[in-house]
Coordinates of C-alpha atoms in Angstrom, one line a residue:
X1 CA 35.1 12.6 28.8
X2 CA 31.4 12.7 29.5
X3 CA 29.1 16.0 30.3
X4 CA 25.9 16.2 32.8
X5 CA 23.5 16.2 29.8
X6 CA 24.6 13.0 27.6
X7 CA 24.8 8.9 29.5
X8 CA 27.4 7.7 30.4
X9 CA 26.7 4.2 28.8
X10 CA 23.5 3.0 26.8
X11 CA 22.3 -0.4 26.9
X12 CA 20.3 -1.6 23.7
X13 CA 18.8 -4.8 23.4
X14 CA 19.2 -6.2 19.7
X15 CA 18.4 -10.2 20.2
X16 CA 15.3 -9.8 20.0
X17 CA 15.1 -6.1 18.7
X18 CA 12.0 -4.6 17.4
X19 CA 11.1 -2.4 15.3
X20 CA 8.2 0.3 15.0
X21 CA 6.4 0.8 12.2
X22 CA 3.8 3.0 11.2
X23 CA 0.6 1.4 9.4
X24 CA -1.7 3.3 7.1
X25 CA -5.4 3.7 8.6
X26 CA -6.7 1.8 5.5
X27 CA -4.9 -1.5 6.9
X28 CA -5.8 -0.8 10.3
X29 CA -8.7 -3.5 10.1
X30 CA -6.4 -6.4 8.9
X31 CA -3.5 -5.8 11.6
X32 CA -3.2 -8.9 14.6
X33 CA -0.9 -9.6 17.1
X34 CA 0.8 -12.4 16.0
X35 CA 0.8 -11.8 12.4
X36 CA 3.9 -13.1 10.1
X37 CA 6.1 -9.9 8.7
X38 CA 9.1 -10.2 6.6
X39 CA 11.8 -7.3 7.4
X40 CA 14.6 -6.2 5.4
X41 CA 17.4 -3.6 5.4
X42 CA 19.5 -1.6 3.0
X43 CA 22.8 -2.4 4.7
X44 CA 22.6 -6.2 4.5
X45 CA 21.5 -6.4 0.6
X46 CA 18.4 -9.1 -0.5
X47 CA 19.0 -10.4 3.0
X48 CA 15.2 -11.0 4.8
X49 CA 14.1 -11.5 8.9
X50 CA 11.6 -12.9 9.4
X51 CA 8.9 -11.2 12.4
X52 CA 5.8 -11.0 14.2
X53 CA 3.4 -8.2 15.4
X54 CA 3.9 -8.2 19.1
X55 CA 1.8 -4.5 19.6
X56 CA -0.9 -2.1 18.0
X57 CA -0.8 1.0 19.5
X58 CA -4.3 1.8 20.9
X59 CA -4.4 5.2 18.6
X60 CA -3.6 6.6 15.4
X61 CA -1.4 9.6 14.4
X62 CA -3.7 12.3 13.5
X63 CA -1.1 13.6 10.9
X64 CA 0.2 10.9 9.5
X65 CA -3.3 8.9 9.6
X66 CA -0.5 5.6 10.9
X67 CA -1.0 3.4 13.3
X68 CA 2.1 2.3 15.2
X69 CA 2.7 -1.5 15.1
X70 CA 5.7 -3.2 16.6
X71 CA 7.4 -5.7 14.9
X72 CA 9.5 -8.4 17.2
X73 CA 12.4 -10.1 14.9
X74 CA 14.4 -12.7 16.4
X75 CA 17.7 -11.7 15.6
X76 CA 20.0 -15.0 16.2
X77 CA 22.6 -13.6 14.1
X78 CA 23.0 -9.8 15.8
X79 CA 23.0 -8.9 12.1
X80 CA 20.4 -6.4 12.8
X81 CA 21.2 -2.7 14.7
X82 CA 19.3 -0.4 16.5
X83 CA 19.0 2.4 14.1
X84 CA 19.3 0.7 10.8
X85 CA 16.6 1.5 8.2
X86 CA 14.3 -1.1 7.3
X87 CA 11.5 -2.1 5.0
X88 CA 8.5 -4.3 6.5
X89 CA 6.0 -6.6 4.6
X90 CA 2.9 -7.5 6.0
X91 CA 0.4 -10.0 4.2
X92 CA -2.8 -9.5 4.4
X93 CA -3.9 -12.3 2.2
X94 CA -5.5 -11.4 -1.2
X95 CA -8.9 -10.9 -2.7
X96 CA -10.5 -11.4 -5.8
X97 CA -10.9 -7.7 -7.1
X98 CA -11.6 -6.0 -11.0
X99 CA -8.9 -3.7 -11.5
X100 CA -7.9 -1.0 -14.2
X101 CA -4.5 1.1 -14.6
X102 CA -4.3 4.9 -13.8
X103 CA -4.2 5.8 -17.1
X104 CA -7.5 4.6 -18.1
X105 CA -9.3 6.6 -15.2
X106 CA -10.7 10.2 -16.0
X107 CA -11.1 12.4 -13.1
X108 CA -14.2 14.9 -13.1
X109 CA -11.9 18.4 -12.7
X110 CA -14.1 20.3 -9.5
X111 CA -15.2 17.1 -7.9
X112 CA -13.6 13.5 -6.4
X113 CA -16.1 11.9 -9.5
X114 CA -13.9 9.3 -10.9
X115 CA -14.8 8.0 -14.9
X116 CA -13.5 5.0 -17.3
X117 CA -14.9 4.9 -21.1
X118 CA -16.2 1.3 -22.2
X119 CA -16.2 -0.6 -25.3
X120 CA -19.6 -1.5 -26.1
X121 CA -21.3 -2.3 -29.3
X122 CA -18.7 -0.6 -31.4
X123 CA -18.9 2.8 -29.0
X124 CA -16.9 4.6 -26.5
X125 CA -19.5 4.5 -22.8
X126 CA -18.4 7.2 -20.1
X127 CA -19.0 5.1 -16.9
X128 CA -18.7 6.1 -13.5
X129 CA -16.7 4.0 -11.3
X130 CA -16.2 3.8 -7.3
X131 CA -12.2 3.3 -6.6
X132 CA -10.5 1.0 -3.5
X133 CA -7.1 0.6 -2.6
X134 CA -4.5 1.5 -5.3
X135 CA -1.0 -0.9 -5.9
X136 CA 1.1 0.4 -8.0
X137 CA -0.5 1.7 -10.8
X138 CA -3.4 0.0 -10.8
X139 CA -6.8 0.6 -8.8
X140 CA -9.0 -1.7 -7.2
X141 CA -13.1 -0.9 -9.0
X142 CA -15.7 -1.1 -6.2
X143 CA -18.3 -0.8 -8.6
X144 CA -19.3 0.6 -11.9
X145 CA -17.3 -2.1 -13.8
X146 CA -18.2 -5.8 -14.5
X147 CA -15.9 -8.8 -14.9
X148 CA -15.6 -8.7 -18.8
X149 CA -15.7 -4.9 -19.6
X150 CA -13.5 -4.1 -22.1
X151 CA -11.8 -0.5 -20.6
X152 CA -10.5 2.3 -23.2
X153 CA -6.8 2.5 -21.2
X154 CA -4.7 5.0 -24.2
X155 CA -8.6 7.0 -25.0
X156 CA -7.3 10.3 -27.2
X157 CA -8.3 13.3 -25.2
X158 CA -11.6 14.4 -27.7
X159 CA -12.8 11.1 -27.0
X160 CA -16.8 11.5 -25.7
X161 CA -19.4 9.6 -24.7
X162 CA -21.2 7.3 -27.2
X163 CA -19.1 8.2 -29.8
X164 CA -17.5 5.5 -32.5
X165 CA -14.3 3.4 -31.6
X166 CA -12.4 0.8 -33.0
X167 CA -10.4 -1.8 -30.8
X168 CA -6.8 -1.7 -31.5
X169 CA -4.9 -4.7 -30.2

């Protein structure tokens, strides 16, 4: 039995299917048509598809700050549905970057100022840093830090600037 309002029959196609994604504006610069993505879903377990970025949609969700990107997986199998929810990759190569864990960082309370103490010559330094991208816990230092600081990441909470510390290890 069928009513006015709903089809009668919808057609899907799942060999290829695609999927949509939405893309954070921060990786907006690295996106390409043509780029390699690795898909997986819940419902098939460790199981991976392998894809490529067929479309970038010309403009970005103004809420969401996303990008939608369109993802074309071949499918050979007709493992994947229409529906199903999935988890995309995307490599956008690495880079060489200095990096300390959230704990470590102090944040200024009243402004976006973001600090890290230093070990240097047997004293705690309060140094401002500029943060990049975060993954997982850790955050990328644009500068403020050089390669070989020595970062307070467990710093008591009376410790201050210039005052005496010992390295534990």
């Amino acid at each position: 039995m069928t009513s006015p309002q709903l089809p009668v029959v919808v057609i899907q196609q799942i060999a290829p299917v695609k999927a949509v994604i939405g893309v954070s504006e921060q990786y907006y610069s690295y996106l390409k048509k043509g780029a390699a993505a690795t898909l997986s879903v819940d419902a098939l377990g460790e199981e991976t598809f392998s894809g490529i970025v067929t479309n970038i949609f010309p403009t970005l969700d103004p809420v969401t700050h996303t990008v939608s990107t369109e993802i074309e997986v071949a499918n050979k199998d007709l493992k994947l549905r229409p529906g199903m929810y999935a988890r995309v990759h995307l490599d956008f190569g690495t880079k060489e970057a200095l990096t300390v864990p959230d704990k470590a960082i102090v944040r200024q309370a009243g402004s976006g100022a973001r600090y890290v103490y230093v070990f240097s010559g047997g004293k705690a330094v309060y140094r401002a840093v500029e943060l990049g991208q975060q993954q997982g816990d850790l955050y990328e230092v644009v500068s403020g830090l050089n390669a070989g600081d020595q970062v307070i990441t467990s710093a008591p909470s009376n410790l201050k600037n210039g005052l005496s510390v010992k390295l534990r290890k």
